[in-house]
Each structure stands twice: as C-alpha cells, then as structure tokens.
mmCIF file of C-alpha atoms in Angstrom:
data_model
loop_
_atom_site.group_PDB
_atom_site.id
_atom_site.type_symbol
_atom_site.label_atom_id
_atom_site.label_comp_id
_atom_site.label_asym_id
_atom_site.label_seq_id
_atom_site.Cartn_x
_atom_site.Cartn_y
_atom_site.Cartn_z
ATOM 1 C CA UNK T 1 133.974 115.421 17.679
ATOM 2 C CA UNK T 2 133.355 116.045 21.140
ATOM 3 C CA UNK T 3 130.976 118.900 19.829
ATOM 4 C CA UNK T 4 129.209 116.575 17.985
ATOM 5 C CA UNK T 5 128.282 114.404 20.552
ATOM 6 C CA UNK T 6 127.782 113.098 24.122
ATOM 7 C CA UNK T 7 128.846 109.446 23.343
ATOM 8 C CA UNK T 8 132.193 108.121 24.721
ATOM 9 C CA UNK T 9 135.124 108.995 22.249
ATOM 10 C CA UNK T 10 138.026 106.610 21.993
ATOM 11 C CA UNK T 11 141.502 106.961 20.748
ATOM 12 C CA UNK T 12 144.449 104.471 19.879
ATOM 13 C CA UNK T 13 148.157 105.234 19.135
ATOM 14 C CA UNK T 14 151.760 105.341 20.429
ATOM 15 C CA UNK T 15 153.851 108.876 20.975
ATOM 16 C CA UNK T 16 154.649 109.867 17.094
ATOM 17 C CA UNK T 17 157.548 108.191 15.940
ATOM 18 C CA UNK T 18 158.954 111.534 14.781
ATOM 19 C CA UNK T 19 157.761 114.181 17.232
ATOM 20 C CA UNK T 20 157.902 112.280 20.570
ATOM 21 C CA UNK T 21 156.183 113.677 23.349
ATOM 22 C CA UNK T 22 157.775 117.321 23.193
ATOM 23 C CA UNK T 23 154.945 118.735 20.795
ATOM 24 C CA UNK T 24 150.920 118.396 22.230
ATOM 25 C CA UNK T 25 149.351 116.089 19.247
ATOM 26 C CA UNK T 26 146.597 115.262 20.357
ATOM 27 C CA UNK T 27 143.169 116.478 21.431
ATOM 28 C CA UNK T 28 142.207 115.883 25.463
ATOM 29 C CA UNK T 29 138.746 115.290 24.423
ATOM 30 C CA UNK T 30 138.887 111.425 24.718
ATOM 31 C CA UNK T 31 137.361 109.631 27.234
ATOM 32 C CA UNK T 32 139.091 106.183 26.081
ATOM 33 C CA UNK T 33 143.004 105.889 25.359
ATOM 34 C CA UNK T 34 143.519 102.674 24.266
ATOM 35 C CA UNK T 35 148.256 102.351 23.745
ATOM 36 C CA UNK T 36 148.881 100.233 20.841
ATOM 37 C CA UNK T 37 152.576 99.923 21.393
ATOM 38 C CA UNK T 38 154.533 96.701 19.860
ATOM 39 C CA UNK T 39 157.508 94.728 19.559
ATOM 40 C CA UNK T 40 160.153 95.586 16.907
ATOM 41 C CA UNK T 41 162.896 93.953 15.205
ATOM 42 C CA UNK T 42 166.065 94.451 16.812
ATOM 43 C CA UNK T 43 168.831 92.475 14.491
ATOM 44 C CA UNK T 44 171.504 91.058 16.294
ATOM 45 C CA UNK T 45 170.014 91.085 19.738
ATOM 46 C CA UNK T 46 168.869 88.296 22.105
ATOM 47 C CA UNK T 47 165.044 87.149 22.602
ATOM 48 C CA UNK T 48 165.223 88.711 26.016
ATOM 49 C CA UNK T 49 167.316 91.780 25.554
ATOM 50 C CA UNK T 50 164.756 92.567 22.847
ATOM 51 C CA UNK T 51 162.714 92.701 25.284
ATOM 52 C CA UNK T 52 163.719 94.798 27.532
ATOM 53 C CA UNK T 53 163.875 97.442 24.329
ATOM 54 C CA UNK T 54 160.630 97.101 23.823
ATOM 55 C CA UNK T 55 159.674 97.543 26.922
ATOM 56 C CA UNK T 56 161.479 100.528 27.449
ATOM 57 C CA UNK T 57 159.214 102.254 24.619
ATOM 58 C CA UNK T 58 155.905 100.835 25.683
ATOM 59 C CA UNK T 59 156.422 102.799 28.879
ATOM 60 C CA UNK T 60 157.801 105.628 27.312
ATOM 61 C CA UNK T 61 154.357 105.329 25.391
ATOM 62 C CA UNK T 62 152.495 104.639 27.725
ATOM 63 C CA UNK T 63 152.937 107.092 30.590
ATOM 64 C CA UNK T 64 153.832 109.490 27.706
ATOM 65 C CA UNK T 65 149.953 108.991 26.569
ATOM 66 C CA UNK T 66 148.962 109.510 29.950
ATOM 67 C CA UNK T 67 150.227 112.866 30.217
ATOM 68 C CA UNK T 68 149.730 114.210 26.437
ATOM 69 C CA UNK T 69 146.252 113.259 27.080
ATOM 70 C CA UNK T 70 145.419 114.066 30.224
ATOM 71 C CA UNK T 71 143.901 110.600 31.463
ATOM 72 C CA UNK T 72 145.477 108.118 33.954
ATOM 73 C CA UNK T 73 143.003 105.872 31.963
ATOM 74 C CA UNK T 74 145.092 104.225 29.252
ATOM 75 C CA UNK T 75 144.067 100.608 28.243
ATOM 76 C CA UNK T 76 147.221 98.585 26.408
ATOM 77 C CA UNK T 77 147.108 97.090 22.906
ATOM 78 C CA UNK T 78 148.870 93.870 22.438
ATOM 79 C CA UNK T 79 149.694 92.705 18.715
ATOM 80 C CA UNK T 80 148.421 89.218 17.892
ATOM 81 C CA UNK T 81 149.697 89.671 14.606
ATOM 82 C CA UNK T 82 153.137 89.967 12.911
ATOM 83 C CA UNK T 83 154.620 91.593 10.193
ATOM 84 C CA UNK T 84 158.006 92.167 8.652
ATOM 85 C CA UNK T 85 159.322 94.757 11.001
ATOM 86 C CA UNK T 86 157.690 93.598 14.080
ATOM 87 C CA UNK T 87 159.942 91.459 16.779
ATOM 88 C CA UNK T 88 159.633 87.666 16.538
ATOM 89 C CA UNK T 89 156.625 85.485 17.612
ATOM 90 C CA UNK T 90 158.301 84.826 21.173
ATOM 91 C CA UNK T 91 159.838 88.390 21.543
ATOM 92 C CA UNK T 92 156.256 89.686 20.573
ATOM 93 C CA UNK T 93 154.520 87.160 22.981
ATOM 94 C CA UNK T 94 156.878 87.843 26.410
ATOM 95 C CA UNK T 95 156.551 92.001 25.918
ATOM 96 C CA UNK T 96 153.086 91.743 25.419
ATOM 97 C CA UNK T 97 152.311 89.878 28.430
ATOM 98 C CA UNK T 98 154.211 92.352 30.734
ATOM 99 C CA UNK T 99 152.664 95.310 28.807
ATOM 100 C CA UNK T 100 149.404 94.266 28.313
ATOM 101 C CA UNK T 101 149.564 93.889 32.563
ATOM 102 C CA UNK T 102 149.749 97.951 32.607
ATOM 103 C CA UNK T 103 145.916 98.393 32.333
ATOM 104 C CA UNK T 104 145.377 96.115 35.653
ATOM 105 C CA UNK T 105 143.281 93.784 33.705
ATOM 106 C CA UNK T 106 141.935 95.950 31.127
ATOM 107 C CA UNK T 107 143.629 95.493 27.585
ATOM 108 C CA UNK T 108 143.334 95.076 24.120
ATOM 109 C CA UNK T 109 144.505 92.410 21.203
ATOM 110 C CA UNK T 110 145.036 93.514 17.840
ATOM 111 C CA UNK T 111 143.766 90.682 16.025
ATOM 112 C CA UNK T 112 144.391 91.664 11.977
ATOM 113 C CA UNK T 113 143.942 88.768 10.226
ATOM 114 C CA UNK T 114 145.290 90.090 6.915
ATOM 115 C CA UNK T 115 144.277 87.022 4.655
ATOM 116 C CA UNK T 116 145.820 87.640 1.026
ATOM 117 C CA UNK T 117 148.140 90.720 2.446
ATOM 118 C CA UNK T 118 151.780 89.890 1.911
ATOM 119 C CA UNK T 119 152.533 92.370 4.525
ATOM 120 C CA UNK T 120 150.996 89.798 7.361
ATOM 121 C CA UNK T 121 153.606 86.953 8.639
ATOM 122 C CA UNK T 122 151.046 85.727 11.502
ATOM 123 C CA UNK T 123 147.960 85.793 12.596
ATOM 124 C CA UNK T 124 145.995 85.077 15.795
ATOM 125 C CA UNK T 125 144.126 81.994 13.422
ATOM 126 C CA UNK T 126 147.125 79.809 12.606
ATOM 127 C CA UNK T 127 149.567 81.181 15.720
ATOM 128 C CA UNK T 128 149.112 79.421 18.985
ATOM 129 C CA UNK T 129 152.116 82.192 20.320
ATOM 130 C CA UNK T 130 149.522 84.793 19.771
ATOM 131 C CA UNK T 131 146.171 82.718 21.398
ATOM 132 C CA UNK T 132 148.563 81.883 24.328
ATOM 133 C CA UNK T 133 149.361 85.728 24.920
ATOM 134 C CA UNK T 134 145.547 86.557 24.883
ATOM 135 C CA UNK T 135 143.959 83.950 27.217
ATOM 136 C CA UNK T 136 147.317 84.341 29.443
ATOM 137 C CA UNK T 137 146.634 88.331 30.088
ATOM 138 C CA UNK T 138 142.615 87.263 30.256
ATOM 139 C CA UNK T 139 143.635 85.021 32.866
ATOM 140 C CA UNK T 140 146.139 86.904 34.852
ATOM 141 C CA UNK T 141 144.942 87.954 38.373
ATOM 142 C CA UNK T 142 146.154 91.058 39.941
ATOM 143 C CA UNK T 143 146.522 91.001 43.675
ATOM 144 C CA UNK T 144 148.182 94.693 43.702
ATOM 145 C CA UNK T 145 147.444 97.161 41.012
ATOM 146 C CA UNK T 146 150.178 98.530 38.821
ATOM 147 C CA UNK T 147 151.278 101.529 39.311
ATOM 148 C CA UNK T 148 152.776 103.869 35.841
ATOM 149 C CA UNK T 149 154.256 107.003 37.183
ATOM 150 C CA UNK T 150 155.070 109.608 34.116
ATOM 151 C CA UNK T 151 156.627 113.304 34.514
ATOM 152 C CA UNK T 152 156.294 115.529 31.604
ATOM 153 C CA UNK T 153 157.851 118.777 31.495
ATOM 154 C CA UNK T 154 159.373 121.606 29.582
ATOM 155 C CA UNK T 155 159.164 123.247 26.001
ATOM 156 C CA UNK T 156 161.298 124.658 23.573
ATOM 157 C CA UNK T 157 160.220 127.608 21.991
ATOM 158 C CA UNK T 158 157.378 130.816 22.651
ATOM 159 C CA UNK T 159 154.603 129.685 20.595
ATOM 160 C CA UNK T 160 155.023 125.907 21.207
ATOM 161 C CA UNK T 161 154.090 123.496 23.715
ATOM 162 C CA UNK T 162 155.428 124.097 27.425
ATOM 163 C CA UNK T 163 154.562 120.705 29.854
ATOM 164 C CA UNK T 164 154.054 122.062 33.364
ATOM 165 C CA UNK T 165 156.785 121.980 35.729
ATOM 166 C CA UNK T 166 155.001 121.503 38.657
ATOM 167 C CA UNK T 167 154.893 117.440 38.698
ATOM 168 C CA UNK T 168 158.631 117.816 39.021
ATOM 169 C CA UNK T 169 158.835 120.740 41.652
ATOM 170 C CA UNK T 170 156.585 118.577 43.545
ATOM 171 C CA UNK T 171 159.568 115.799 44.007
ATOM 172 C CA UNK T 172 162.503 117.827 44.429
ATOM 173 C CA UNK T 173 164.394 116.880 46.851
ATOM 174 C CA UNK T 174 164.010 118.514 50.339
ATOM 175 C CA UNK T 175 167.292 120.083 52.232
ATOM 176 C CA UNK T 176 167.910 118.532 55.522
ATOM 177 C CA UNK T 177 167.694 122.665 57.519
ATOM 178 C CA UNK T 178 169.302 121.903 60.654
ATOM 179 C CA UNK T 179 172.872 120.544 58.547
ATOM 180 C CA UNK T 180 175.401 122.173 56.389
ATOM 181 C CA UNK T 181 175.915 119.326 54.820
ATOM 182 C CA UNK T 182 175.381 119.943 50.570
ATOM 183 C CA UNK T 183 172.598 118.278 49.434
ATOM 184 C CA UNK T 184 173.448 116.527 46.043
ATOM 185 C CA UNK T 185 171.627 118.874 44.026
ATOM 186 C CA UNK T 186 173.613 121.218 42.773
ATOM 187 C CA UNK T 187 173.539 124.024 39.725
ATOM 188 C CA UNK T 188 170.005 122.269 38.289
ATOM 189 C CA UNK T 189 166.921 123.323 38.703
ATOM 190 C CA UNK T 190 163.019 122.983 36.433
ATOM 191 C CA UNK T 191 162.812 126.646 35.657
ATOM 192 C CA UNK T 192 162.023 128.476 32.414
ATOM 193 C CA UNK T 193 164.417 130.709 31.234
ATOM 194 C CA UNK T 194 162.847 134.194 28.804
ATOM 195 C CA UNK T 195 164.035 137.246 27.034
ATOM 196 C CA UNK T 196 165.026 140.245 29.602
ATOM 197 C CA UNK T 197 166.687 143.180 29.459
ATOM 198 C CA UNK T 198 169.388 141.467 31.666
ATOM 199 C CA UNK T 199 171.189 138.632 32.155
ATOM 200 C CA UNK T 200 170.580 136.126 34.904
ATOM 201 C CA UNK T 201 169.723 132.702 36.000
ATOM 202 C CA UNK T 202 165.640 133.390 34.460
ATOM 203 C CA UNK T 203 166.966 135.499 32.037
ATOM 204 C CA UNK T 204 168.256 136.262 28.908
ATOM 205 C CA UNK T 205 169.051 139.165 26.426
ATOM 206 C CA UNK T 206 168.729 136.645 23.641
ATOM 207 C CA UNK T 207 166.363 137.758 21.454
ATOM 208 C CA UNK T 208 162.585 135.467 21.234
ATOM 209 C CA UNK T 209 163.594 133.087 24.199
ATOM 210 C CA UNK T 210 161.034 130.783 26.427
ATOM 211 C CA UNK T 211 162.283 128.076 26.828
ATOM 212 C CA UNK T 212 161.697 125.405 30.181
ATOM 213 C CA UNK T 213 162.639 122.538 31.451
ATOM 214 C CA UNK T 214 165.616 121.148 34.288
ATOM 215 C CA UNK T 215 167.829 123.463 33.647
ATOM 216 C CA UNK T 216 171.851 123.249 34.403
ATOM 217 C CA UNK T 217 175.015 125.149 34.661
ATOM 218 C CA UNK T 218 179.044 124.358 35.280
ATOM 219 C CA UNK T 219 180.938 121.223 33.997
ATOM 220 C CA UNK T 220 178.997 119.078 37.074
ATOM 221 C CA UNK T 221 175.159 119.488 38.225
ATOM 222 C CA UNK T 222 172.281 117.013 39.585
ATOM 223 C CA UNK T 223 168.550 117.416 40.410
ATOM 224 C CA UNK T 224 168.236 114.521 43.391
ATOM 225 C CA UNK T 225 163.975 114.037 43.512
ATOM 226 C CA UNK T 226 161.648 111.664 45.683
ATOM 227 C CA UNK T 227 161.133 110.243 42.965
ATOM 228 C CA UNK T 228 160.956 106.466 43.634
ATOM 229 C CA UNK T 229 162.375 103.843 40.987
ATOM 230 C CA UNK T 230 160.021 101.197 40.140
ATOM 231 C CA UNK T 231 160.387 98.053 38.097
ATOM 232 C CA UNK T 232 161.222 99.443 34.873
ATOM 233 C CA UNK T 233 162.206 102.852 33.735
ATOM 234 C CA UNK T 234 162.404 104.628 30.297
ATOM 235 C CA UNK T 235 162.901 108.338 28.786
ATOM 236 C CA UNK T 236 162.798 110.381 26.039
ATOM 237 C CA UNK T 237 164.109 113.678 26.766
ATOM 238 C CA UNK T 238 165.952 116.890 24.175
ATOM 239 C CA UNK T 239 168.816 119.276 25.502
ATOM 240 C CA UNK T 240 168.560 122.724 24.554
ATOM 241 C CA UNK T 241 171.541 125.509 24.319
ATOM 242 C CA UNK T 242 171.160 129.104 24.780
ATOM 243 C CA UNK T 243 173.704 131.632 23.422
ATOM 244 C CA UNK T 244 176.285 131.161 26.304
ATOM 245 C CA UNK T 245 175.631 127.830 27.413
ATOM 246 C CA UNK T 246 177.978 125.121 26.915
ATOM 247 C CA UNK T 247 177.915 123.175 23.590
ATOM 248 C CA UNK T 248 175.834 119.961 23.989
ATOM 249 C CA UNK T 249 178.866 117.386 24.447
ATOM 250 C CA UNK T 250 178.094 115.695 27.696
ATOM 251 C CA UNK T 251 176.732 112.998 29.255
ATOM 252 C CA UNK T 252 173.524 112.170 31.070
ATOM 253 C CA UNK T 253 173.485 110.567 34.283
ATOM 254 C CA UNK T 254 170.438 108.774 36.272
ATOM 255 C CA UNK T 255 171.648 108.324 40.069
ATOM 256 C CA UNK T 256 170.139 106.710 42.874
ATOM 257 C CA UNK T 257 169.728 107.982 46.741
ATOM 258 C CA UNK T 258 168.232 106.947 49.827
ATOM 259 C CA UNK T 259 168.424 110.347 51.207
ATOM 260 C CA UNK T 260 169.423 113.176 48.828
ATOM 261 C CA UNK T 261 173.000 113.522 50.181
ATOM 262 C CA UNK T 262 174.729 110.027 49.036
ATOM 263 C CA UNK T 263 173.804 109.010 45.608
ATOM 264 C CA UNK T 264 175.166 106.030 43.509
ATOM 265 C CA UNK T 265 175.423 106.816 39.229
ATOM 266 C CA UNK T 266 173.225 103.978 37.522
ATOM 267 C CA UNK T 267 173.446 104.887 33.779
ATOM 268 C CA UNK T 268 175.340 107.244 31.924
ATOM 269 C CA UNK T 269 174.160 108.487 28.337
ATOM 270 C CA UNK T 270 176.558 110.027 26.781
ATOM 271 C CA UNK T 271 175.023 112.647 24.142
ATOM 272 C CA UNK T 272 176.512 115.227 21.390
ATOM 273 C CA UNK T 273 173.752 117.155 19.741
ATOM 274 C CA UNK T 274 170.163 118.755 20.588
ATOM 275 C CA UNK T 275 168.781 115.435 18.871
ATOM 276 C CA UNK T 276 165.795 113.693 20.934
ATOM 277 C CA UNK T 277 166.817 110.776 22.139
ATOM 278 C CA UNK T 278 165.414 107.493 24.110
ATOM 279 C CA UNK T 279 167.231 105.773 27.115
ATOM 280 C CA UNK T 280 166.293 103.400 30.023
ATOM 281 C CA UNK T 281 167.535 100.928 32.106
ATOM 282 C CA UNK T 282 167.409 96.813 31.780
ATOM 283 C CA UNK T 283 165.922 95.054 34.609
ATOM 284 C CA UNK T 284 169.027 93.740 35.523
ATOM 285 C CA UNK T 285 169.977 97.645 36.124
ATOM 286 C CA UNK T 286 166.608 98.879 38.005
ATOM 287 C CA UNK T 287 166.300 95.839 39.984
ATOM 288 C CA UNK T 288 169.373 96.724 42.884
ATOM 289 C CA UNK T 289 167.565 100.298 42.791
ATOM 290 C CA UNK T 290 164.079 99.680 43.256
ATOM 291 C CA UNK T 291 162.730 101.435 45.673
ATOM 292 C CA UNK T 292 165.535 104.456 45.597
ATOM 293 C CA UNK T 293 164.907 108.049 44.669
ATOM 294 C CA UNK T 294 166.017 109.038 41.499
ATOM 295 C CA UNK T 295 168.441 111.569 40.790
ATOM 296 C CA UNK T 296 169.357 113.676 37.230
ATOM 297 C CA UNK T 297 173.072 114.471 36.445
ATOM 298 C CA UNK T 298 174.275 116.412 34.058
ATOM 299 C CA UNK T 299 178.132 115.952 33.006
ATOM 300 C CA UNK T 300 179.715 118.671 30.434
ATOM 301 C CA UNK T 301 183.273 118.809 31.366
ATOM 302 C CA UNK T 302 184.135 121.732 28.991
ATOM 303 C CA UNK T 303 181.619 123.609 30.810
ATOM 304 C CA UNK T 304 182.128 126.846 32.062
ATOM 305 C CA UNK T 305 178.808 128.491 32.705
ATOM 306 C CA UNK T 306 177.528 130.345 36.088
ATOM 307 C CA UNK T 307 174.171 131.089 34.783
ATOM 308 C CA UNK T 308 171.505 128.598 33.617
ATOM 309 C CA UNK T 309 171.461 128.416 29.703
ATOM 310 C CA UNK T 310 171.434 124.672 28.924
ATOM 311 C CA UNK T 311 168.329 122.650 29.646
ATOM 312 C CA UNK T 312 166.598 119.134 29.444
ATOM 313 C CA UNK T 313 162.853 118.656 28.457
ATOM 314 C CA UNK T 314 161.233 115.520 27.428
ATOM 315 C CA UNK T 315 159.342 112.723 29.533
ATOM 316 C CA UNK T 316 160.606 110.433 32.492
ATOM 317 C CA UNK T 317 158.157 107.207 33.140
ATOM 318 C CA UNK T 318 158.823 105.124 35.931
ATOM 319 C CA UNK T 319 156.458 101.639 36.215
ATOM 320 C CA UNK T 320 155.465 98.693 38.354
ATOM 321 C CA UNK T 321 156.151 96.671 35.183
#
C-alpha cells in the first residue's frame, strides 16, 4: 500500500493470538497503530483480579505493537461493546479506563452496535457502563505523560525473525571495577549462539543453528539490568534447548535490585516445555518494587551445563499504567 500512495496508512490489532510477538507479522509501513486490545472472560475470578489479567495482555500488546512495528506511536482501542467471550460490563469498563490512558490522551472506542447480531450482548446505545468509559478517558487530564517501556529480543531459527539484542545490552547491569564483590549476574547473557566447527559459549557443532536471545547455563543464572519497574509489568517470552542444554524443567524468576549486587525474587514461573507462555505481576506485586531494576533468573536444578545452550526470547513490557 505504501507504494500506492502518500496518504497516512493506519493499522489496528493485538499481537496474534497464536504467534505472539516471536514471528515479524506485520508490515512497518504504517504511520498509525491504533491497539485494539480487550477484556476477556476469566470464569471463576474476581471483578478486579480480572483485571489485572487483562491488563497484563494489553501491555504485552501494546509495547509488543510498539516494537513489531517500529512506532512509539500506538493509539489504544477501548471496547464499548460486549460479546459472549468478552469480560463483564464493569471488568470491561475499569481495564479500559487504565488502558485507554496509554496513548496520553489519544484513544479509540469501538463502538459496534451490532443491531439484529446475536453475537452482541451490549452496546454503547443502551449501556451507560460503556458511555461512562468514553467521556471518562475524554475527560481525563494528564499532568505527566505515560511512559510504555517494551524490550524485544531474540529468534529461534536461521531463516526466521531475530529481534535485536541491543535494547537489552543497553541495560545490563554495570560491574562495580574497583570491588571483587560478584555482581548478581551470573552464567546469562543476550548472545546468539550458531553452527561452528567447535564447541563454545557462541558456538555449536549442531547442525543449522542461529538461534538468540538471554542465554543461560548451570542449575542457577540471572541477568540483573537497569531496567526500572514501573506500574505494571507483563511478558511473553519461549525457552529454547540446544543439543546439550538442560531439558526445559525450570523455573523463571523476575528479581528486583537497587544496585546489581543484592536482589530480592518477586515472581517465580515455573515452566516444563518450549511452549510460549504469558506472565506478569498484580499490582499488589509491582507496587513494593516500583522504581527497582529488574533482574532475570533462571532456575534448572538438574542442570549441569558450562556452556550456553538454553535460551529465552520473547518480549518484556514495563508501563506507567
């Protein structure tokens, strides 16, 4: 399209509800992004923990769009309508309002009215939940601009996508050079790791390997970062095992530091397979930590590996909301 014309070109989606962020799906052509990310139904859960999982996947979409697309220009989408699998009028109407902050003032309302489809439950006509929402973003006044803060990084095979690296290198943790003291990172790294003749930390005799991403050795490693947490945090990351790395049966850690060499463990996600997988933390969690750098942990206690060949890729968004 962007052949075709000079006009503005706009997009609108979430990360694919299959692929995640790992794959590139889109073109960077776009001068518009506009994040249509909305409540679900979570059976058995409270209004407000409900929430708090939504809100953990609009900023995994969210910063996740971000970076795919190459824009720090992403408007939100609020739903004001409902449907069967969609979260309930309230759920929808408190996530909204703190996502539909994310833009600073500029947002969107998806108003489908859906008059004879069975598939509608509300609508933004008979619904005062959903007119509240609406005039209550229009209204909101932002004295300090929110801030959405998303690193994505790594790939998983030669001829697909590799995310760069460098956003990540950027915040590693410095080493204090005038003490011996051991800095908590230890045995992780972002690297890439390819097909050599040898064997080594970069390398591997396994036949048709790139691969990139934080990667880790031993039964115990960390990656401490400047990294600051914000108000809400949320992740959607994939492990990957090379012939002679440890079988994924671990857990994953997120720690917090003042100062790279004393770190506190916040969440632990335990994990048994190379399937992609989402995680974040409840504002009762990243409350007590905002403001601390964030560290990565890896835990495989069967672990015996001195050379990298076990990795993490995926996307890490930390936000103001």
């Amino acid at each position: 399209m962007r052949a075709a014309t000079h006009k503005s070109l706009a997009m609108v989606d979430q990360l694919p509800s299959g692929a995640g962020p790992f794959e590139q799906a889109y073109s960077t052509n776009y001068d518009l992004v506009l994040c249509n990310s909305y409540s679900k139904s979570y059976p058995g859960l409270s209004i407000n923990d409900a929430v708090e999982e939504d809100l953990i996947s609009m900023r995994i979409d969210y910063g996740g769009l971000g970076k795919m697309l190459g824009t720090s220009r992403v408007i939100p989408v609020v739903a004001a309508f409902s449907g069967a699998n969609f979260g309930s009028i309230e759920q929808m109407k408190k996530a909204g309002y703190i996502f539909g902050q994310a833009g600073n003032g500029e947002y969107g309302a998806f108003v489908w009215d859906g008059v004879g489809d069975a598939g509608i439950t509300g609508r933004i006509r008979d619904t005062q939940g959903f007119r509240d929402l609406v005039k209550g973003l229009a209204s909101k006044v932002y004295v300090k601009p929110f801030v959405t803060e998303a690193y994505l990084f790594g790939g998983g095979n030669p001829n697909g996508t590799h995310w760069s690296l460098d956003g990540l290198l950027q915040k590693v943790m410095p080493k204090d050079q005038n003490s011996a003291d051991g800095l908590i990172t230890n045995n992780a790294w972002p690297t890439r790791i390819i097909t050599a003749s040898a064997n080594s930390d970069h390398t591997t005799t396994q036949e048709g390997v790139k691969v990139s991403g934080i990667a880790f050795k031993g039964s115990s490693s960390a990656l401490a970062t400047t990294i600051r947490y914000r108000k809400g945090f949320g992740a959607w990351v994939q492990m990957i095992a090379l012939n002679g790395g440890a079988s994924i049966n671990g857990s994953v850690l997120m720690g917090a530091t003042e100062d790279g060499y004393f770190e506190e463990d916040v969440t632990n996600t335990p994990i048994t397979s190379a399937a992609p997988f989402k995680f974040g933390m409840k504002s009762a969690v990243a409350s007590p930590i905002k403001g601390k750098m964030s560290t990565i942990l890896f835990s495989f206690p069967s672990s015996t590996t001195t050379v990298y060949r076990n990795l993490m890729r995926g996307l890490f968004v930390y936000a103001d909301w």
